Amino acid sequence: MALQKLIVGNWKMNGSVSFVRETLSYWQTQNIFHHTVICPPFPLLPLVKEQLSSPFLSLGAQDCHHKSSGAFTGNTSANLLYEIGCQYVLTGHSERRQYHAETNELIKEKAEMALANHLIPIVCIGENLQEKEQGKTLSILNSQVAASTPSSGVDFCVAYEPVWAIGTGKTASLEDIASAHDALRQQLGENIKLLYGGSVTADNYLEIFSLNNVDGVLVGGVSLKKEDFSRMICNESAIHTQ
Ligand code: 13P
């Protein structure tokens, strides 16, 4: 059976109305092949949704609140994200963990709220440089998975993003990615999609895709470069069969 990879583009706090128009109209001219999720900033979600031109393109948000509604100024509910057409939501991105002090427990609540509202959470985990240097990567990942993924349900993804590889140009080695993903597969089972993120580019993603337990990639910077990102989402040779 052919198994398509999932490619998720996280625009972070980048993009604009004109950027959406230019990028999405460029993609309308492309033959998109991989299932691709675009995660723009909240205000751009409806505009991106309006211009999604291919059945392979889906919409994702970068975060959601852990409660269903209420007096939480500045936050966005999972239910509203679903209502405006999102299918995915990132939870626990390392930038949320770092700059918004999000804990594993909170991230788990967010992921469960996402599932309860028909969204597929992409739960992000990853060790920092110090933890890597101390040889703690696998134990950190194990405890982050145990504490921040939903207690039940199989319709979620886990993205392994080593903090030191994000936005630095230092992609984890294939050996490091393989050993992390093999351990995650053992812990989570066959049904959970496992993504790798951290300085993924149009030049290195194919070798990452070739690893056994990699079901896709989470891309930051390159998802903002329309030609480079197109090279990734349109590349038929990247298909993986099993
Ligand atoms: P970069 O691809 O820019 O390293 O960002 C990775 C990331 O944080 C995606 O969520």
PDB file of C-alpha atoms and ligand atoms in Angstrom:
ATOM      1  CA  MET A   1       0.000   0.000   0.000  1.00  0.00           C
ATOM      2  CA  ALA A   2       1.322   3.447  -0.829  1.00  0.00           C
ATOM      3  CA  LEU A   3       1.596   5.573   2.252  1.00  0.00           C
ATOM      4  CA  GLN A   4       1.815   9.279   1.635  1.00  0.00           C
ATOM      5  CA  LYS A   5       3.919  11.379   3.887  1.00  0.00           C
ATOM      6  CA  LEU A   6       2.430  14.258   5.816  1.00  0.00           C
ATOM      7  CA  ILE A   7       4.133  17.634   5.360  1.00  0.00           C
ATOM      8  CA  VAL A   8       3.175  20.358   7.829  1.00  0.00           C
ATOM      9  CA  GLY A   9       4.179  23.980   7.258  1.00  0.00           C
ATOM     10  CA  ASN A  10       4.291  26.089  10.415  1.00  0.00           C
ATOM     11  CA  TRP A  11       4.414  29.740   9.442  1.00  0.00           C
ATOM     12  CA  LYS A  12       4.840  30.807  13.092  1.00  0.00           C
ATOM     13  CA  MET A  13       4.341  34.610  13.443  1.00  0.00           C
ATOM     14  CA  ASN A  14       5.009  35.264   9.767  1.00  0.00           C
ATOM     15  CA  GLY A  15       2.896  35.927   6.705  1.00  0.00           C
ATOM     16  CA  SER A  16       0.476  38.627   5.635  1.00  0.00           C
ATOM     17  CA  VAL A  17      -2.615  38.991   3.479  1.00  0.00           C
ATOM     18  CA  SER A  18      -0.487  39.667   0.396  1.00  0.00           C
ATOM     19  CA  PHE A  19       1.814  36.747   1.241  1.00  0.00           C
ATOM     20  CA  VAL A  20      -1.187  34.375   1.393  1.00  0.00           C
ATOM     21  CA  ARG A  21      -2.503  35.616  -1.972  1.00  0.00           C
ATOM     22  CA  GLU A  22       0.866  35.305  -3.659  1.00  0.00           C
ATOM     23  CA  THR A  23       1.786  31.917  -2.162  1.00  0.00           C
ATOM     24  CA  LEU A  24      -1.571  30.221  -2.561  1.00  0.00           C
ATOM     25  CA  SER A  25      -2.011  31.411  -6.131  1.00  0.00           C
ATOM     26  CA  TYR A  26       1.462  30.044  -6.914  1.00  0.00           C
ATOM     27  CA  TRP A  27       0.455  26.662  -5.461  1.00  0.00           C
ATOM     28  CA  GLN A  28      -2.635  26.653  -7.679  1.00  0.00           C
ATOM     29  CA  THR A  29      -0.233  26.233 -10.591  1.00  0.00           C
ATOM     30  CA  GLN A  30       1.533  23.291  -8.956  1.00  0.00           C
ATOM     31  CA  ASN A  31       0.711  19.617  -8.909  1.00  0.00           C
ATOM     32  CA  ILE A  32       0.587  18.968  -5.179  1.00  0.00           C
ATOM     33  CA  PHE A  33       1.195  15.358  -4.341  1.00  0.00           C
ATOM     34  CA  HIS A  34       1.687  15.002  -0.595  1.00  0.00           C
ATOM     35  CA  HIS A  35      -0.883  15.586   2.061  1.00  0.00           C
ATOM     36  CA  THR A  36       0.129  19.043   3.246  1.00  0.00           C
ATOM     37  CA  VAL A  37      -1.079  21.041   6.237  1.00  0.00           C
ATOM     38  CA  ILE A  38      -0.618  24.814   6.333  1.00  0.00           C
ATOM     39  CA  CYS A  39      -0.529  26.421   9.788  1.00  0.00           C
ATOM     40  CA  PRO A  40      -0.653  30.214   9.375  1.00  0.00           C
ATOM     41  CA  PRO A  41      -1.216  32.734  12.191  1.00  0.00           C
ATOM     42  CA  PHE A  42      -4.830  32.807  13.459  1.00  0.00           C
ATOM     43  CA  PRO A  43      -6.088  35.870  11.526  1.00  0.00           C
ATOM     44  CA  LEU A  44      -4.964  34.356   8.215  1.00  0.00           C
ATOM     45  CA  LEU A  45      -6.737  31.019   8.702  1.00  0.00           C
ATOM     46  CA  PRO A  46      -9.986  31.937   6.868  1.00  0.00           C
ATOM     47  CA  LEU A  47      -8.102  33.511   3.966  1.00  0.00           C
ATOM     48  CA  VAL A  48      -5.861  30.473   3.556  1.00  0.00           C
ATOM     49  CA  LYS A  49      -8.881  28.177   3.836  1.00  0.00           C
ATOM     50  CA  GLU A  50     -10.671  30.127   1.073  1.00  0.00           C
ATOM     51  CA  GLN A  51      -7.724  29.646  -1.271  1.00  0.00           C
ATOM     52  CA  LEU A  52      -6.879  26.005  -0.661  1.00  0.00           C
ATOM     53  CA  SER A  53      -6.992  24.682  -4.173  1.00  0.00           C
ATOM     54  CA  SER A  54      -6.065  21.031  -3.811  1.00  0.00           C
ATOM     55  CA  PRO A  55      -7.605  18.121  -1.895  1.00  0.00           C
ATOM     56  CA  PHE A  56      -4.084  17.479  -0.628  1.00  0.00           C
ATOM     57  CA  LEU A  57      -3.975  20.808   1.219  1.00  0.00           C
ATOM     58  CA  SER A  58      -5.451  21.108   4.712  1.00  0.00           C
ATOM     59  CA  LEU A  59      -5.591  23.839   7.295  1.00  0.00           C
ATOM     60  CA  GLY A  60      -4.011  23.721  10.732  1.00  0.00           C
ATOM     61  CA  ALA A  61      -3.718  26.150  13.651  1.00  0.00           C
ATOM     62  CA  GLN A  62      -0.614  26.768  15.731  1.00  0.00           C
ATOM     63  CA  ASP A  63      -2.299  26.406  19.126  1.00  0.00           C
ATOM     64  CA  CYS A  64      -5.666  26.128  20.872  1.00  0.00           C
ATOM     65  CA  HIS A  65      -6.925  26.709  24.386  1.00  0.00           C
ATOM     66  CA  HIS A  66      -7.462  23.810  26.780  1.00  0.00           C
ATOM     67  CA  LYS A  67     -10.972  24.969  27.800  1.00  0.00           C
ATOM     68  CA  SER A  68     -13.946  24.950  25.468  1.00  0.00           C
ATOM     69  CA  SER A  69     -14.901  28.637  25.942  1.00  0.00           C
ATOM     70  CA  GLY A  70     -14.952  31.409  28.503  1.00  0.00           C
ATOM     71  CA  ALA A  71     -13.149  34.467  29.800  1.00  0.00           C
ATOM     72  CA  PHE A  72      -9.731  33.780  28.305  1.00  0.00           C
ATOM     73  CA  THR A  73      -8.789  36.990  26.563  1.00  0.00           C
ATOM     74  CA  GLY A  74      -6.581  36.520  23.549  1.00  0.00           C
ATOM     75  CA  ASN A  75      -7.099  32.766  23.264  1.00  0.00           C
ATOM     76  CA  THR A  76      -8.843  30.639  20.653  1.00  0.00           C
ATOM     77  CA  SER A  77     -10.985  27.569  21.225  1.00  0.00           C
ATOM     78  CA  ALA A  78     -10.585  24.251  19.438  1.00  0.00           C
ATOM     79  CA  ASN A  79     -14.259  24.331  18.558  1.00  0.00           C
ATOM     80  CA  LEU A  80     -13.919  27.648  16.721  1.00  0.00           C
ATOM     81  CA  LEU A  81     -10.882  26.363  14.854  1.00  0.00           C
ATOM     82  CA  TYR A  82     -12.895  23.382  13.709  1.00  0.00           C
ATOM     83  CA  GLU A  83     -15.815  25.593  12.731  1.00  0.00           C
ATOM     84  CA  ILE A  84     -13.662  27.739  10.431  1.00  0.00           C
ATOM     85  CA  GLY A  85     -12.218  24.696   8.673  1.00  0.00           C
ATOM     86  CA  CYS A  86      -9.119  23.586  10.549  1.00  0.00           C
ATOM     87  CA  GLN A  87      -8.370  19.881  10.588  1.00  0.00           C
ATOM     88  CA  TYR A  88      -5.145  19.972  12.584  1.00  0.00           C
ATOM     89  CA  VAL A  89      -3.682  21.935  15.473  1.00  0.00           C
ATOM     90  CA  LEU A  90      -0.139  22.084  16.842  1.00  0.00           C
ATOM     91  CA  THR A  91       0.091  21.645  20.588  1.00  0.00           C
ATOM     92  CA  GLY A  92       3.140  22.093  22.771  1.00  0.00           C
ATOM     93  CA  HIS A  93       5.468  23.557  20.181  1.00  0.00           C
ATOM     94  CA  SER A  94       8.786  24.254  21.907  1.00  0.00           C
ATOM     95  CA  GLU A  95       8.237  27.981  21.376  1.00  0.00           C
ATOM     96  CA  ARG A  96       4.965  27.678  23.356  1.00  0.00           C
ATOM     97  CA  ARG A  97       6.759  25.642  26.008  1.00  0.00           C
ATOM     98  CA  GLN A  98       9.580  28.185  26.186  1.00  0.00           C
ATOM     99  CA  TYR A  99       7.853  31.581  25.817  1.00  0.00           C
ATOM    100  CA  HIS A 100       4.459  30.729  27.306  1.00  0.00           C
ATOM    101  CA  ALA A 101       5.638  28.326  30.005  1.00  0.00           C
ATOM    102  CA  GLU A 102       3.382  25.556  28.710  1.00  0.00           C
ATOM    103  CA  THR A 103       3.716  22.359  30.713  1.00  0.00           C
ATOM    104  CA  ASN A 104       3.243  18.771  29.579  1.00  0.00           C
ATOM    105  CA  GLU A 105       0.007  18.597  31.576  1.00  0.00           C
ATOM    106  CA  LEU A 106      -1.425  21.696  29.871  1.00  0.00           C
ATOM    107  CA  ILE A 107      -0.365  20.410  26.458  1.00  0.00           C
ATOM    108  CA  LYS A 108      -2.127  17.128  27.117  1.00  0.00           C
ATOM    109  CA  GLU A 109      -5.324  19.007  28.021  1.00  0.00           C
ATOM    110  CA  LYS A 110      -5.044  21.014  24.792  1.00  0.00           C
ATOM    111  CA  ALA A 111      -4.527  17.862  22.724  1.00  0.00           C
ATOM    112  CA  GLU A 112      -7.536  16.217  24.361  1.00  0.00           C
ATOM    113  CA  MET A 113      -9.651  19.336  23.767  1.00  0.00           C
ATOM    114  CA  ALA A 114      -8.568  19.278  20.118  1.00  0.00           C
ATOM    115  CA  LEU A 115      -9.609  15.633  19.749  1.00  0.00           C
ATOM    116  CA  ALA A 116     -12.943  16.328  21.423  1.00  0.00           C
ATOM    117  CA  ASN A 117     -13.541  18.965  18.738  1.00  0.00           C
ATOM    118  CA  HIS A 118     -12.666  16.800  15.730  1.00  0.00           C
ATOM    119  CA  LEU A 119      -9.188  18.272  15.265  1.00  0.00           C
ATOM    120  CA  ILE A 120      -6.060  16.160  14.922  1.00  0.00           C
ATOM    121  CA  PRO A 121      -3.493  17.413  17.415  1.00  0.00           C
ATOM    122  CA  ILE A 122       0.167  17.386  16.443  1.00  0.00           C
ATOM    123  CA  VAL A 123       1.867  17.147  19.817  1.00  0.00           C
ATOM    124  CA  CYS A 124       5.401  18.548  19.696  1.00  0.00           C
ATOM    125  CA  ILE A 125       8.201  17.172  21.839  1.00  0.00           C
ATOM    126  CA  GLY A 126      11.970  17.475  21.846  1.00  0.00           C
ATOM    127  CA  GLU A 127      15.068  17.759  23.987  1.00  0.00           C
ATOM    128  CA  ASN A 128      17.207  20.870  24.388  1.00  0.00           C
ATOM    129  CA  LEU A 129      20.942  20.994  23.678  1.00  0.00           C
ATOM    130  CA  GLN A 130      21.983  20.416  27.264  1.00  0.00           C
ATOM    131  CA  GLU A 131      19.743  17.368  27.551  1.00  0.00           C
ATOM    132  CA  LYS A 132      21.134  16.023  24.283  1.00  0.00           C
ATOM    133  CA  GLU A 133      24.717  16.515  25.451  1.00  0.00           C
ATOM    134  CA  GLN A 134      23.918  14.706  28.686  1.00  0.00           C
ATOM    135  CA  GLY A 135      22.634  11.717  26.698  1.00  0.00           C
ATOM    136  CA  LYS A 136      19.093  12.218  27.978  1.00  0.00           C
ATOM    137  CA  THR A 137      17.272  12.497  24.638  1.00  0.00           C
ATOM    138  CA  LEU A 138      15.333   9.235  24.746  1.00  0.00           C
ATOM    139  CA  SER A 139      14.321   9.553  28.383  1.00  0.00           C
ATOM    140  CA  ILE A 140      13.136  13.150  27.841  1.00  0.00           C
ATOM    141  CA  LEU A 141      11.088  12.092  24.816  1.00  0.00           C
ATOM    142  CA  ASN A 142       9.644   9.161  26.707  1.00  0.00           C
ATOM    143  CA  SER A 143       8.495  11.344  29.587  1.00  0.00           C
ATOM    144  CA  GLN A 144       7.173  14.111  27.315  1.00  0.00           C
ATOM    145  CA  VAL A 145       5.119  11.573  25.374  1.00  0.00           C
ATOM    146  CA  ALA A 146       3.799   9.979  28.557  1.00  0.00           C
ATOM    147  CA  ALA A 147       2.754  13.342  30.016  1.00  0.00           C
ATOM    148  CA  SER A 148       1.662  15.418  27.022  1.00  0.00           C
ATOM    149  CA  THR A 149      -0.142  13.114  24.590  1.00  0.00           C
ATOM    150  CA  PRO A 150      -3.850  12.287  24.879  1.00  0.00           C
ATOM    151  CA  SER A 151      -4.755   9.402  27.202  1.00  0.00           C
ATOM    152  CA  SER A 152      -6.953   7.775  24.622  1.00  0.00           C
ATOM    153  CA  GLY A 153      -7.594   7.997  20.910  1.00  0.00           C
ATOM    154  CA  VAL A 154      -5.308   7.154  18.046  1.00  0.00           C
ATOM    155  CA  ASP A 155      -6.015  10.107  15.803  1.00  0.00           C
ATOM    156  CA  PHE A 156      -3.088  12.266  16.762  1.00  0.00           C
ATOM    157  CA  CYS A 157       0.435  12.930  15.542  1.00  0.00           C
ATOM    158  CA  VAL A 158       3.651  13.414  17.450  1.00  0.00           C
ATOM    159  CA  ALA A 159       6.333  15.719  16.089  1.00  0.00           C
ATOM    160  CA  TYR A 160       9.879  15.190  17.307  1.00  0.00           C
ATOM    161  CA  GLU A 161      11.557  18.581  17.116  1.00  0.00           C
ATOM    162  CA  PRO A 162      14.925  18.789  18.895  1.00  0.00           C
ATOM    163  CA  VAL A 163      14.936  22.328  20.306  1.00  0.00           C
ATOM    164  CA  TRP A 164      18.535  22.885  19.213  1.00  0.00           C
ATOM    165  CA  ALA A 165      17.639  22.048  15.594  1.00  0.00           C
ATOM    166  CA  ILE A 166      14.801  24.565  15.260  1.00  0.00           C
ATOM    167  CA  GLY A 167      15.678  27.520  13.055  1.00  0.00           C
ATOM    168  CA  THR A 168      19.410  26.883  13.453  1.00  0.00           C
ATOM    169  CA  GLY A 169      20.251  25.101  10.209  1.00  0.00           C
ATOM    170  CA  LYS A 170      21.492  22.173  12.361  1.00  0.00           C
ATOM    171  CA  THR A 171      19.315  19.244  11.331  1.00  0.00           C
ATOM    172  CA  ALA A 172      19.558  16.203  13.605  1.00  0.00           C
ATOM    173  CA  SER A 173      21.642  13.396  12.079  1.00  0.00           C
ATOM    174  CA  LEU A 174      19.773  10.559  10.390  1.00  0.00           C
ATOM    175  CA  GLU A 175      21.026   8.244  13.155  1.00  0.00           C
ATOM    176  CA  ASP A 176      19.603  10.539  15.849  1.00  0.00           C
ATOM    177  CA  ILE A 177      16.270  10.874  14.054  1.00  0.00           C
ATOM    178  CA  ALA A 178      16.075   7.116  13.488  1.00  0.00           C
ATOM    179  CA  SER A 179      16.846   6.251  17.093  1.00  0.00           C
ATOM    180  CA  ALA A 180      14.314   8.791  18.432  1.00  0.00           C
ATOM    181  CA  HIS A 181      11.595   7.673  16.019  1.00  0.00           C
ATOM    182  CA  ASP A 182      12.204   3.968  16.645  1.00  0.00           C
ATOM    183  CA  ALA A 183      11.806   4.577  20.371  1.00  0.00           C
ATOM    184  CA  LEU A 184       8.659   6.670  19.800  1.00  0.00           C
ATOM    185  CA  ARG A 185       7.193   3.950  17.587  1.00  0.00           C
ATOM    186  CA  GLN A 186       7.750   1.401  20.334  1.00  0.00           C
ATOM    187  CA  GLN A 187       6.121   3.642  22.895  1.00  0.00           C
ATOM    188  CA  LEU A 188       3.194   4.839  20.765  1.00  0.00           C
ATOM    189  CA  GLY A 189       2.476   1.916  18.429  1.00  0.00           C
ATOM    190  CA  GLU A 190       1.871   1.715  14.699  1.00  0.00           C
ATOM    191  CA  ASN A 191      -1.139   4.011  14.382  1.00  0.00           C
ATOM    192  CA  ILE A 192       0.345   7.307  15.478  1.00  0.00           C
ATOM    193  CA  LYS A 193       1.967   9.416  12.751  1.00  0.00           C
ATOM    194  CA  LEU A 194       5.490  10.464  13.703  1.00  0.00           C
ATOM    195  CA  LEU A 195       6.894  13.665  12.210  1.00  0.00           C
ATOM    196  CA  TYR A 196      10.379  15.115  12.400  1.00  0.00           C
ATOM    197  CA  GLY A 197      10.987  18.867  12.559  1.00  0.00           C
ATOM    198  CA  GLY A 198      14.064  21.064  12.866  1.00  0.00           C
ATOM    199  CA  SER A 199      15.826  22.700   9.912  1.00  0.00           C
ATOM    200  CA  VAL A 200      14.095  20.510   7.337  1.00  0.00           C
ATOM    201  CA  THR A 201      14.770  21.742   3.796  1.00  0.00           C
ATOM    202  CA  ALA A 202      13.951  20.787   0.221  1.00  0.00           C
ATOM    203  CA  ASP A 203      17.461  19.322   0.071  1.00  0.00           C
ATOM    204  CA  ASN A 204      17.381  17.081   3.145  1.00  0.00           C
ATOM    205  CA  TYR A 205      13.774  15.954   3.508  1.00  0.00           C
ATOM    206  CA  LEU A 206      14.023  12.964   1.154  1.00  0.00           C
ATOM    207  CA  GLU A 207      16.685  11.277   3.226  1.00  0.00           C
ATOM    208  CA  ILE A 208      14.611  11.937   6.358  1.00  0.00           C
ATOM    209  CA  PHE A 209      11.575  10.408   4.598  1.00  0.00           C
ATOM    210  CA  SER A 210      13.644   7.312   3.828  1.00  0.00           C
ATOM    211  CA  LEU A 211      13.821   6.401   7.536  1.00  0.00           C
ATOM    212  CA  ASN A 212      11.526   3.634   8.685  1.00  0.00           C
ATOM    213  CA  ASN A 213       9.509   5.355  11.360  1.00  0.00           C
ATOM    214  CA  VAL A 214       9.231   8.821   9.842  1.00  0.00           C
ATOM    215  CA  ASP A 215       5.715   9.537   8.567  1.00  0.00           C
ATOM    216  CA  GLY A 216       6.281  13.161   7.707  1.00  0.00           C
ATOM    217  CA  VAL A 217       7.964  16.438   8.535  1.00  0.00           C
ATOM    218  CA  LEU A 218       7.128  19.663  10.351  1.00  0.00           C
ATOM    219  CA  VAL A 219       8.703  22.566   8.509  1.00  0.00           C
ATOM    220  CA  GLY A 220       9.224  26.120   9.752  1.00  0.00           C
ATOM    221  CA  GLY A 221      11.367  28.505   7.728  1.00  0.00           C
ATOM    222  CA  VAL A 222      11.190  26.670   4.404  1.00  0.00           C
ATOM    223  CA  SER A 223       7.370  26.589   4.489  1.00  0.00           C
ATOM    224  CA  LEU A 224       7.567  30.358   3.868  1.00  0.00           C
ATOM    225  CA  LYS A 225       9.601  29.912   0.676  1.00  0.00           C
ATOM    226  CA  LYS A 226       7.054  29.088  -1.961  1.00  0.00           C
ATOM    227  CA  GLU A 227       9.355  27.501  -4.554  1.00  0.00           C
ATOM    228  CA  ASP A 228      11.332  25.414  -2.036  1.00  0.00           C
ATOM    229  CA  PHE A 229       8.200  24.271  -0.245  1.00  0.00           C
ATOM    230  CA  SER A 230       6.647  23.335  -3.598  1.00  0.00           C
ATOM    231  CA  ARG A 231       9.646  21.142  -4.327  1.00  0.00           C
ATOM    232  CA  MET A 232       8.754  19.230  -1.176  1.00  0.00           C
ATOM    233  CA  ILE A 233       4.989  18.945  -1.502  1.00  0.00           C
ATOM    234  CA  CYS A 234       4.980  18.145  -5.219  1.00  0.00           C
ATOM    235  CA  ASN A 235       7.749  15.569  -5.305  1.00  0.00           C
ATOM    236  CA  GLU A 236       6.304  12.237  -6.424  1.00  0.00           C
ATOM    237  CA  SER A 237       9.604  10.416  -6.041  1.00  0.00           C
ATOM    238  CA  ALA A 238       9.292  10.829  -2.277  1.00  0.00           C
ATOM    239  CA  ILE A 239       6.487   8.290  -2.082  1.00  0.00           C
ATOM    240  CA  HIS A 240       7.159   5.521   0.397  1.00  0.00           C
ATOM    241  CA  THR A 241       5.624   2.117  -0.049  1.00  0.00           C
ATOM    242  CA  GLN A 242       5.065  -0.545   2.535  1.00  0.00           C
TER     243      GLN A 242
HETATM  244  P1  13P B   1      12.600  25.315  11.152  1.00  0.00           P
HETATM  245  O1  13P B   1      12.168  24.406  10.045  1.00  0.00           O
HETATM  246  O2  13P B   1      12.668  26.752  10.756  1.00  0.00           O
HETATM  247  O3  13P B   1      13.832  24.813  11.825  1.00  0.00           O
HETATM  248  O4  13P B   1      11.435  25.274  12.269  1.00  0.00           O
HETATM  249  C1  13P B   1      11.012  24.048  12.730  1.00  0.00           C
HETATM  250  C2  13P B   1       9.773  24.247  13.505  1.00  0.00           C
HETATM  251  O5  13P B   1       9.813  24.768  14.606  1.00  0.00           O
HETATM  252  C3  13P B   1       8.506  23.810  12.896  1.00  0.00           C
HETATM  253  O6  13P B   1       7.490  23.809  13.844  1.00  0.00           O
END
